[in-house]
Coordinates of C-alpha atoms in Angstrom, one line a residue:
Chain A
M1 CA 108.0 73.3 101.9
S2 CA 105.8 73.5 105.0
E3 CA 102.7 75.1 103.4
P4 CA 100.5 73.0 101.2
A5 CA 100.7 74.6 97.8
A6 CA 98.3 72.7 95.5
R7 CA 96.5 75.7 94.2
T8 CA 97.4 78.8 92.2
D9 CA 96.9 81.5 94.6
P10 CA 97.0 84.2 93.5
P11 CA 96.3 83.0 90.0
F12 CA 99.0 83.9 87.4
A13 CA 97.1 85.5 84.6
P14 CA 99.2 84.4 81.5
L15 CA 98.7 80.8 82.5
A16 CA 94.9 81.0 83.1
I17 CA 92.9 79.1 80.6
N18 CA 89.5 78.9 79.1
V19 CA 88.3 75.7 80.5
P20 CA 85.5 74.9 78.0
L21 CA 87.9 75.6 75.1
V22 CA 90.8 73.5 76.4
R23 CA 88.3 70.7 77.3
K24 CA 86.9 70.6 73.8
I25 CA 90.4 70.6 72.1
L26 CA 91.7 67.8 74.4
V27 CA 88.5 65.7 74.2
R28 CA 88.6 65.8 70.4
F29 CA 92.4 65.2 70.5
I30 CA 91.8 61.9 72.3
Q31 CA 88.9 61.0 70.0
N32 CA 90.9 61.8 66.9
E33 CA 94.3 60.4 67.7
V34 CA 92.9 57.2 69.1
R35 CA 90.2 56.4 66.5
K36 CA 92.1 57.4 63.3
V37 CA 94.8 54.8 64.0
G38 CA 92.1 52.1 64.4
F39 CA 91.5 52.0 68.2
E40 CA 88.5 52.7 70.3
R41 CA 89.9 52.3 73.8
V42 CA 92.6 53.5 76.2
V43 CA 94.2 52.2 79.4
L44 CA 95.9 54.4 81.9
G45 CA 97.5 54.1 85.3
L46 CA 95.3 55.9 87.8
S47 CA 97.3 57.0 90.9
G48 CA 94.7 59.1 92.6
G49 CA 96.6 62.2 91.7
V50 CA 95.4 65.1 89.7
D51 CA 97.1 64.4 86.5
S52 CA 95.8 60.9 85.9
S53 CA 92.4 61.8 87.4
L54 CA 92.1 64.5 84.8
A55 CA 93.3 62.3 82.0
A56 CA 90.7 59.7 82.9
R57 CA 88.0 62.4 83.0
L58 CA 89.0 63.6 79.5
A59 CA 89.2 60.1 78.1
A60 CA 85.8 59.1 79.6
E61 CA 84.2 62.0 78.0
A62 CA 86.0 61.5 74.6
L63 CA 85.5 57.7 74.2
G64 CA 82.8 56.9 76.7
P65 CA 83.4 55.3 80.1
A66 CA 83.2 51.8 78.8
A67 CA 86.2 52.5 76.6
V68 CA 88.5 53.5 79.4
K69 CA 90.1 51.1 81.8
A70 CA 92.1 52.4 84.8
F71 CA 94.8 50.4 86.4
L72 CA 95.5 50.9 90.1
L73 CA 99.1 49.7 90.5
P74 CA 100.0 50.2 94.2
Y75 CA 103.2 49.1 95.9
R76 CA 102.8 48.1 99.6
G77 CA 104.3 51.4 100.6
S78 CA 101.8 53.4 98.7
D79 CA 99.5 55.7 100.6
P80 CA 96.1 54.1 101.2
R81 CA 94.5 57.5 100.5
S82 CA 95.8 57.3 96.9
R83 CA 93.7 54.2 96.4
A84 CA 90.6 55.8 97.9
D85 CA 91.0 58.9 95.7
A86 CA 91.6 56.7 92.6
M87 CA 88.4 54.8 93.4
A88 CA 86.5 58.0 93.8
V89 CA 87.4 58.9 90.2
V90 CA 86.5 55.4 89.0
E91 CA 83.1 55.7 90.6
Q92 CA 82.5 59.2 89.5
L93 CA 83.3 58.5 85.8
G94 CA 81.8 55.0 85.6
I95 CA 85.0 53.6 84.1
S96 CA 86.3 50.1 84.7
C97 CA 89.3 49.4 86.8
Q98 CA 91.6 46.7 87.9
E99 CA 94.0 46.7 90.8
I100 CA 97.3 44.9 90.5
D101 CA 99.7 45.0 93.4
I102 CA 103.2 45.3 92.1
S103 CA 104.8 44.5 95.4
P104 CA 105.7 40.9 94.6
Q105 CA 107.5 41.6 91.5
I106 CA 109.3 44.6 92.9
D107 CA 110.3 42.8 96.1
S108 CA 111.4 39.7 94.3
Y109 CA 113.7 41.8 92.1
F110 CA 115.2 44.0 94.8
A111 CA 115.8 40.9 97.1
R112 CA 118.8 40.6 94.8
F113 CA 119.8 44.2 95.2
P114 CA 119.0 45.1 98.8
E115 CA 121.3 48.1 98.7
A116 CA 119.0 49.9 96.1
D117 CA 118.0 53.3 97.3
Q118 CA 114.5 54.9 97.1
R119 CA 115.0 56.7 93.8
R120 CA 116.2 53.5 92.1
R121 CA 113.2 51.5 93.5
G122 CA 110.9 54.3 92.5
N123 CA 112.1 54.2 88.9
K124 CA 111.8 50.5 88.8
M125 CA 108.2 50.7 90.1
A126 CA 107.4 53.3 87.4
R127 CA 108.8 51.0 84.7
E128 CA 107.0 48.0 86.2
R129 CA 103.7 49.9 85.9
M130 CA 104.6 50.9 82.3
T131 CA 105.1 47.2 81.3
I132 CA 101.8 46.3 82.9
L133 CA 100.0 49.1 81.0
Y134 CA 101.5 48.2 77.6
D135 CA 100.7 44.5 78.2
Q136 CA 97.1 45.4 79.2
S137 CA 96.8 47.7 76.3
W138 CA 97.7 44.7 74.0
A139 CA 95.2 42.4 75.8
W140 CA 92.5 45.0 75.6
R141 CA 93.3 46.4 72.1
A142 CA 93.8 49.8 73.6
L143 CA 96.3 52.7 73.5
V144 CA 98.2 53.8 76.6
L145 CA 97.1 57.2 77.7
G146 CA 99.9 59.4 79.0
T147 CA 99.5 61.7 82.0
S148 CA 102.7 63.7 82.2
N149 CA 102.3 67.4 82.3
K150 CA 104.5 70.2 80.8
T151 CA 106.1 71.1 84.1
E152 CA 107.2 67.4 84.7
L153 CA 108.3 67.0 81.2
L154 CA 110.5 70.1 81.2
L155 CA 111.9 69.4 84.7
G156 CA 112.4 65.7 83.8
Y157 CA 110.4 64.9 87.0
G158 CA 109.4 61.5 85.7
T159 CA 110.9 58.1 84.8
I160 CA 112.1 57.7 81.3
Y161 CA 110.3 54.7 79.8
G162 CA 108.3 54.5 82.9
D163 CA 105.5 57.1 83.6
M164 CA 106.8 59.2 80.7
A165 CA 106.0 56.4 78.2
S166 CA 102.6 56.5 76.5
A167 CA 101.0 56.4 73.0
I168 CA 99.2 59.8 73.3
N169 CA 99.3 62.4 75.9
P170 CA 96.6 65.0 76.3
L171 CA 98.3 66.9 79.2
G172 CA 101.8 67.4 77.9
D173 CA 101.3 71.0 77.0
L174 CA 99.7 72.0 80.2
Y175 CA 101.7 73.3 83.2
K176 CA 100.8 71.8 86.6
T177 CA 98.9 74.9 87.6
Q178 CA 96.9 74.7 84.5
V179 CA 96.2 71.0 85.2
W180 CA 94.8 72.1 88.5
E181 CA 92.6 74.8 86.9
L182 CA 91.3 72.4 84.3
A183 CA 90.7 69.5 86.8
E184 CA 88.8 71.9 89.1
G185 CA 86.7 73.3 86.2
L186 CA 85.9 69.7 85.0
G187 CA 84.8 68.5 88.4
V188 CA 87.7 66.2 89.4
P189 CA 87.0 65.5 93.1
T190 CA 88.1 68.4 95.2
Q191 CA 90.3 66.4 97.6
I192 CA 92.3 65.3 94.6
V193 CA 92.8 68.8 93.1
Q194 CA 93.7 70.2 96.5
K195 CA 96.0 67.6 97.9
A196 CA 99.8 68.2 97.8
P197 CA 101.2 66.5 94.7
T198 CA 103.2 63.3 95.2
A199 CA 104.7 60.6 93.0
D200 CA 103.9 58.4 95.9
L201 CA 107.0 56.3 95.5
W202 CA 107.6 56.3 99.2
A203 CA 105.5 57.2 102.3
G204 CA 105.2 60.9 102.7
Q205 CA 106.8 61.9 99.5
S206 CA 106.0 65.3 98.2
D207 CA 106.9 66.5 94.7
E208 CA 107.5 70.1 95.9
T209 CA 109.8 69.0 98.7
E210 CA 111.8 66.8 96.4
L211 CA 112.0 69.4 93.7
G212 CA 112.8 72.2 96.2
F213 CA 110.3 74.6 94.9
Q214 CA 106.6 75.0 94.5
Y215 CA 104.9 74.2 91.2
R216 CA 103.1 77.6 91.1
V217 CA 106.5 79.4 91.4
V218 CA 108.3 77.3 88.9
D219 CA 105.4 77.4 86.4
R220 CA 105.6 81.1 86.4
L221 CA 109.3 80.9 85.7
L222 CA 108.9 78.3 83.0
Y223 CA 106.2 80.3 81.3
Y224 CA 108.7 83.2 80.9
L225 CA 111.7 81.0 80.2
I226 CA 110.1 78.5 77.8
D227 CA 107.0 80.1 76.3
R228 CA 108.3 83.7 76.2
R229 CA 112.0 83.0 75.9
Y230 CA 113.0 85.6 78.4
R231 CA 116.7 86.0 79.1
V232 CA 118.1 85.5 82.6
A233 CA 118.6 89.3 83.1
E234 CA 115.0 89.8 82.1
L235 CA 113.8 87.1 84.5
E236 CA 115.7 88.8 87.3
A237 CA 113.9 92.0 86.4
E238 CA 110.7 90.0 86.8
G239 CA 111.8 89.3 90.4
F240 CA 113.2 85.7 90.0
D241 CA 116.2 84.9 92.1
R242 CA 119.2 84.3 89.8
R243 CA 120.2 81.1 91.5
F244 CA 116.7 79.7 91.1
V245 CA 116.6 80.6 87.4
E246 CA 120.0 79.0 86.9
Q247 CA 118.9 75.9 88.8
V248 CA 115.8 75.5 86.6
V249 CA 117.6 76.2 83.3
R250 CA 120.1 73.5 84.3
T251 CA 117.4 71.0 85.2
V252 CA 115.6 71.6 81.9
R253 CA 118.8 71.2 80.0
D254 CA 120.0 68.1 81.9
N255 CA 116.7 66.3 81.2
Q256 CA 116.6 67.0 77.5
Y257 CA 117.5 63.3 76.9
K258 CA 114.3 62.2 78.5
R259 CA 112.3 64.1 75.9
R260 CA 114.1 62.6 72.9
L261 CA 114.4 59.2 71.2
P262 CA 117.7 57.5 71.8
V263 CA 120.6 59.0 70.0
I264 CA 121.4 57.0 66.8
A265 CA 125.0 56.8 65.6
K266 CA 124.8 58.2 62.1
L267 CA 126.2 56.1 59.2
S268 CA 123.8 56.1 56.2
S269 CA 122.6 59.1 54.2
R270 CA 119.1 58.6 55.5
T271 CA 118.9 58.1 59.2
I272 CA 115.7 57.8 61.2
D273 CA 114.4 61.1 62.5
R274 CA 117.3 62.9 60.8
E275 CA 116.7 62.7 57.2
F276 CA 113.9 60.1 57.4
R277 CA 111.0 62.3 58.6
Y278 CA 107.4 61.2 58.6
P279 CA 104.5 62.4 60.6
R280 CA 103.2 60.0 63.3
D281 CA 99.7 60.3 61.7
W282 CA 101.1 59.0 58.4
G283 CA 98.2 57.8 56.2
H284 CA 95.6 58.8 58.8
Chain B
M1 CA 84.2 93.2 35.2
T2 CA 82.7 94.2 38.5
G3 CA 79.3 95.5 37.4
G4 CA 77.2 93.8 40.0
G5 CA 75.4 90.5 40.2
R6 CA 75.5 88.0 42.9
L7 CA 77.8 85.1 43.6
R8 CA 77.0 82.2 45.9
V9 CA 80.2 81.1 47.5
G10 CA 81.0 78.3 49.9
L11 CA 84.0 77.4 52.1
A12 CA 84.6 73.7 52.6
Q13 CA 85.8 73.6 56.2
M14 CA 86.7 70.0 56.1
D15 CA 88.9 67.5 57.8
V16 CA 91.7 66.0 55.6
S17 CA 93.5 62.6 55.9
L18 CA 97.2 63.0 56.2
G19 CA 98.9 61.3 53.3
D20 CA 95.8 59.6 51.8
R21 CA 95.1 61.3 48.4
E22 CA 92.5 58.9 47.3
R23 CA 90.4 59.3 50.4
N24 CA 90.7 63.1 50.2
L25 CA 89.7 63.1 46.6
A26 CA 86.6 61.1 47.5
R27 CA 85.8 63.7 50.1
H28 CA 86.2 66.5 47.5
R29 CA 83.5 64.7 45.4
E30 CA 81.2 64.7 48.4
W31 CA 81.7 68.4 49.2
V32 CA 81.2 69.3 45.5
D33 CA 78.0 67.4 45.6
R34 CA 76.8 69.4 48.6
A35 CA 77.9 72.6 47.0
T36 CA 76.1 71.9 43.8
Q37 CA 72.9 70.9 45.7
A38 CA 73.1 74.2 47.6
G39 CA 73.4 76.1 44.3
L40 CA 76.9 77.4 45.0
E41 CA 78.9 78.9 42.2
L42 CA 82.3 78.8 43.9
L43 CA 83.6 76.3 46.5
V44 CA 86.9 76.9 48.2
F45 CA 88.9 73.9 49.8
P46 CA 91.6 74.5 52.4
E47 CA 95.3 74.5 51.8
L48 CA 96.7 71.0 50.8
S49 CA 93.1 69.7 50.8
L50 CA 94.1 66.7 48.7
T51 CA 97.1 65.6 50.9
G52 CA 97.0 66.9 54.5
Y53 CA 99.4 69.5 55.9
F54 CA 102.4 68.2 57.9
L55 CA 103.6 65.9 55.2
K56 CA 107.3 66.1 55.8
D57 CA 109.0 63.4 53.6
L58 CA 105.6 62.5 52.2
V59 CA 105.7 65.6 49.9
P60 CA 107.1 63.8 46.8
D61 CA 104.8 60.8 47.3
M62 CA 101.8 63.0 47.6
A63 CA 102.5 65.4 44.7
I64 CA 100.6 65.5 41.5
T65 CA 101.6 67.0 38.1
L66 CA 99.4 69.1 36.0
E67 CA 98.9 66.0 33.9
A68 CA 97.6 63.9 36.7
A69 CA 94.4 61.9 36.4
E70 CA 93.2 63.4 39.7
L71 CA 93.4 66.9 38.1
R72 CA 91.3 65.7 35.1
E73 CA 88.7 64.5 37.6
L74 CA 88.8 67.8 39.6
E75 CA 88.3 69.6 36.3
A76 CA 85.2 67.6 35.6
L77 CA 83.9 68.4 39.0
S78 CA 84.2 72.1 38.3
R79 CA 81.7 72.1 35.4
D80 CA 78.9 73.5 37.5
C81 CA 80.8 75.2 40.4
D82 CA 84.2 76.8 40.4
L83 CA 86.6 75.1 42.7
V84 CA 89.7 76.1 44.6
V85 CA 91.7 72.9 45.5
G86 CA 94.9 72.5 47.5
A87 CA 97.6 70.1 46.2
V88 CA 101.4 69.5 46.1
L89 CA 102.3 70.3 42.6
E90 CA 105.4 68.5 41.1
E91 CA 107.0 70.5 38.2
S92 CA 109.0 68.9 35.4
D93 CA 112.2 70.2 37.0
R94 CA 111.2 68.2 40.2
R95 CA 110.5 71.1 42.3
Y96 CA 107.5 70.6 44.6
F97 CA 105.1 73.4 45.4
N98 CA 102.3 74.0 47.9
A99 CA 99.7 75.0 45.4
S100 CA 96.1 76.0 45.1
L101 CA 94.4 75.4 41.7
Y102 CA 91.5 77.4 40.4
L103 CA 89.2 75.2 38.2
S104 CA 86.2 76.4 36.4
G105 CA 83.9 75.2 33.6
G106 CA 85.8 71.9 33.5
E107 CA 89.3 73.5 33.0
L108 CA 92.2 74.6 35.0
V109 CA 92.2 78.4 35.1
H110 CA 95.0 79.4 37.5
V111 CA 97.7 78.0 39.8
H112 CA 99.0 79.8 42.8
R113 CA 102.2 78.5 44.3
K114 CA 102.6 79.5 48.0
V115 CA 105.2 82.3 48.0
Y116 CA 105.9 82.4 51.8
L117 CA 106.8 79.0 53.3
P118 CA 106.7 79.2 57.0
T119 CA 109.8 77.7 58.4
Y120 CA 109.9 78.5 62.1
G121 CA 108.2 77.5 65.2
M122 CA 106.1 74.4 64.5
F123 CA 106.5 74.9 60.7
D124 CA 109.1 73.4 58.4
E125 CA 107.7 74.0 54.8
H126 CA 110.9 75.2 53.2
R127 CA 112.7 72.0 54.1
Y128 CA 110.4 70.1 51.8
L129 CA 108.9 72.6 49.4
A130 CA 110.0 75.2 46.8
A131 CA 108.6 78.8 47.2
G132 CA 106.5 80.2 44.4
D133 CA 107.6 83.5 43.0
R134 CA 104.4 85.0 41.5
I135 CA 101.5 86.9 42.9
R136 CA 99.0 87.1 40.0
S137 CA 95.3 87.7 39.7
F138 CA 93.2 86.1 37.1
P139 CA 89.8 86.7 35.4
T140 CA 86.8 84.6 36.4
R141 CA 83.2 84.6 35.2
Y142 CA 82.3 87.0 38.0
G143 CA 85.3 89.3 38.3
R144 CA 89.1 89.3 39.0
A145 CA 90.3 87.0 41.7
G146 CA 93.6 86.2 43.4
I147 CA 94.7 83.4 45.6
L148 CA 97.0 83.7 48.6
I149 CA 97.8 80.5 50.7
C150 CA 97.8 80.8 54.5
E151 CA 101.2 82.3 55.4
D152 CA 101.1 84.4 52.2
I153 CA 98.6 86.8 53.9
W154 CA 101.0 87.4 56.8
H155 CA 103.0 89.5 54.3
L156 CA 101.2 92.7 53.5
S157 CA 102.8 92.9 50.0
T158 CA 101.0 89.9 48.7
A159 CA 97.5 91.3 49.1
Y160 CA 98.7 94.8 48.2
V161 CA 99.9 93.5 44.8
L162 CA 96.6 91.7 44.2
S163 CA 94.7 94.8 45.2
L164 CA 96.6 97.0 42.7
E165 CA 95.8 94.4 40.0
G166 CA 92.1 95.3 40.8
V167 CA 90.8 92.1 42.4
D168 CA 87.2 91.8 43.5
L169 CA 88.0 88.8 45.5
I170 CA 91.0 87.4 47.4
I171 CA 90.8 83.7 48.2
C172 CA 92.9 82.3 51.1
P173 CA 93.0 78.6 51.5
S174 CA 94.6 77.8 54.9
A175 CA 95.8 75.0 57.2
S176 CA 96.3 76.9 60.3
P177 CA 97.0 75.0 63.5
G178 CA 95.4 76.4 66.6
R179 CA 97.6 77.7 69.4
G180 CA 97.6 80.3 72.1
V181 CA 95.2 79.2 74.9
T182 CA 94.2 82.0 77.3
T183 CA 91.0 82.8 79.1
D184 CA 89.5 84.0 75.8
E185 CA 86.8 81.9 74.2
R186 CA 88.8 81.4 71.0
L187 CA 92.4 80.5 70.3
G188 CA 95.0 83.2 69.8
T189 CA 95.3 82.1 66.2
A190 CA 91.6 82.5 65.6
E191 CA 91.6 86.0 67.0
S192 CA 94.6 87.1 64.9
Y193 CA 93.4 85.7 61.6
G194 CA 90.0 87.4 62.2
L195 CA 91.8 90.7 62.6
V196 CA 93.9 90.2 59.5
C197 CA 91.2 89.0 57.2
R198 CA 88.8 91.9 58.2
T199 CA 91.7 94.3 57.8
Y200 CA 92.3 93.2 54.3
G201 CA 88.6 93.4 53.3
Q202 CA 88.4 96.9 54.7
F203 CA 91.8 98.3 53.6
L204 CA 91.6 96.8 50.1
T205 CA 87.8 97.2 49.6
T206 CA 87.6 93.7 48.3
F207 CA 85.8 90.4 49.2
F208 CA 88.0 88.1 51.2
L209 CA 87.4 84.4 51.5
Y210 CA 89.3 82.6 54.2
C211 CA 88.9 78.7 54.3
N212 CA 90.7 76.9 57.1
R213 CA 90.5 73.2 57.7
V214 CA 89.6 71.2 60.9
G215 CA 91.0 68.0 62.4
Y216 CA 94.3 66.9 64.0
E217 CA 97.7 66.0 62.7
D218 CA 100.3 64.7 65.2
G219 CA 98.5 66.4 68.1
A220 CA 98.0 69.8 66.4
N221 CA 94.4 70.9 65.9
F222 CA 93.3 73.0 62.9
W223 CA 90.8 75.5 64.3
G224 CA 88.5 76.1 61.3
G225 CA 86.7 79.5 61.7
S226 CA 86.5 80.0 58.0
M227 CA 85.0 83.3 57.1
V228 CA 83.7 85.5 54.2
I229 CA 84.5 89.2 54.6
G230 CA 82.9 92.0 52.7
P231 CA 84.6 95.0 51.1
N232 CA 83.8 97.1 54.1
G233 CA 85.3 94.6 56.6
D234 CA 82.0 93.1 57.6
V235 CA 81.9 89.4 58.4
L236 CA 79.3 88.0 56.0
A237 CA 79.7 84.4 57.1
Q238 CA 81.6 82.7 59.7
A239 CA 81.9 78.9 60.4
E240 CA 82.0 77.6 63.9
D241 CA 85.6 76.8 65.2
A242 CA 86.7 73.2 65.1
D243 CA 83.7 71.5 63.4
E244 CA 83.4 70.5 59.8
A245 CA 81.1 73.0 58.1
L246 CA 80.1 74.4 54.8
A247 CA 80.0 78.2 55.3
T248 CA 78.1 79.9 52.6
A249 CA 77.3 83.5 51.6
T250 CA 75.8 85.4 48.7
L251 CA 78.2 88.1 47.6
D252 CA 76.5 91.2 46.2
L253 CA 79.2 92.2 43.7
G254 CA 77.9 95.7 43.4
E255 CA 79.1 96.2 47.0
I256 CA 82.6 96.6 45.6
R257 CA 81.6 99.7 43.4
R258 CA 79.6 101.2 46.2
E259 CA 82.3 100.7 48.8
R260 CA 85.0 102.1 46.5
L261 CA 82.8 105.2 45.8
A262 CA 82.4 105.7 49.5
N263 CA 86.0 104.9 50.4
P264 CA 88.2 105.5 47.3
L265 CA 91.3 104.1 48.9
L266 CA 92.2 102.1 45.8
R267 CA 91.8 105.2 43.5
D268 CA 94.0 107.2 45.8
E269 CA 96.7 104.6 46.1
R270 CA 100.1 106.1 45.0
L271 CA 101.7 103.2 43.3
E272 CA 104.6 105.4 42.0
V273 CA 105.3 106.6 45.5
T274 CA 105.4 103.1 46.8
I275 CA 107.7 101.9 44.0
T276 CA 110.0 104.9 44.4
E277 CA 110.3 104.3 48.1
L278 CA 110.8 100.6 47.8
R279 CA 113.5 101.1 45.2
R280 CA 115.2 103.6 47.6
V281 CA 115.0 101.1 50.5
W282 CA 116.4 98.3 48.2
H283 CA 119.1 100.5 47.0
E284 CA 120.2 101.5 50.5
R285 CA 120.1 97.9 51.7
T286 CA 122.2 96.7 48.8
R287 CA 124.8 99.5 49.1
R288 CA 125.6 98.8 52.7
P289 CA 129.4 98.1 52.9
Y290 CA 129.0 95.1 55.1

């Protein structure tokens, strides 16, 4: 992936969104799902990337900037530009923020496992950040705001019980290209919308290099595959390479476990989530 | 019955608490107060307005019987203004129905049990509820009315049957979750319901009241957009999407006579042709060897 591919160019019409409409639905979603369960505030991890910047933007509008606390949770290998971008969002929105360097706890743990590779370390960092956010949410009586988008959730490009963990997620039904469109429309700083996406788990990491394809390409495929339920032959007729289609189908399938609660061994006649089915908003 | 006169109607485009019947009943009192103050003669509440929509296993806990104290209170609320209220109805044989109750003059006048229970996509009604098996109109003090609940109107036959019963008014309480984001200003569901409701008004030359709720349940948003359609397909009132609103309109009931003189679609409807052809289709379907 040599070219920076942060923008939908040319735009893919079926994924184009009405920005004011989506903004209204998501802002009210946050207001409604936070307040009706007795909360007023949210915390989120702010990485300086477009997803968390957009989530912060929506939460600040929904609950007011005083009700949003962003946590900058860098590791010593994190790109300093990520911090600068996150601070630009904090200042733009007038939300509060706190920085907690996770290097000591990560390094202390991996001193015992020096052989750990980058992916293992990256997952541990994501879960370290999760435990901090949940602890801080308890301390501040807030909910943890999720920032995973639909592309990541489908491809399993996230850490289970790490960045994929949250109480409510306003972005989970928006593909990455739609996140870009909404972020741009809502005035998320341009340098954040336009930079190449990265999980920033190690220096120079790029989502698209690691995934092996560009978001704007895979989002088109996922739209046909998931939203429109095209068959492989129909996708080939749309111009998608068969091997690419099969790779993405396999990736979506192999990551299904990340989108589900743990499998429970069935014994009784009323097992949680099988016969015991209640809405999350039970009584609200 | 349709001689003329005017009817002041209102659509209670309200939020509903999921699984909190007491709180919802209190809200009904407030909306009826508003309706009475506005001089309304008919107030329509959304589908499952007493309970919320995505109930899942809460269905039996949220159900009421026709003997329930809540129903006596709702009847009392209907003394000055006719009401259409959504509830889970428990029958003596322990079947649970998604029902809309028509109350008038302090009495229960009619019950419609939802015939078409959506069980696909995001819907799972048939897992928890029994399907009604009647599409019946009923007399009111202003004319004949019929109730169809949400998914019912996505089956042409339901409104068609009511039309042939000679209804002046079709009432559709709804809990429609919004979906389908494009570059359009409204959600796909809002556009398609608008098309369907206007089509019914115009095709059946009847007034059509569509009352949808607002609010969120488990992340799904109910888009509102409640509307009153005239017998020529005109939109007589339309609530804003997404916000709570009391949409009101004054129905000139003489419009039905005038519209049916200008467009005698109902007069020319060939019921015997329809029945003959449906019988043939049914016969052919059931005679297939495998």
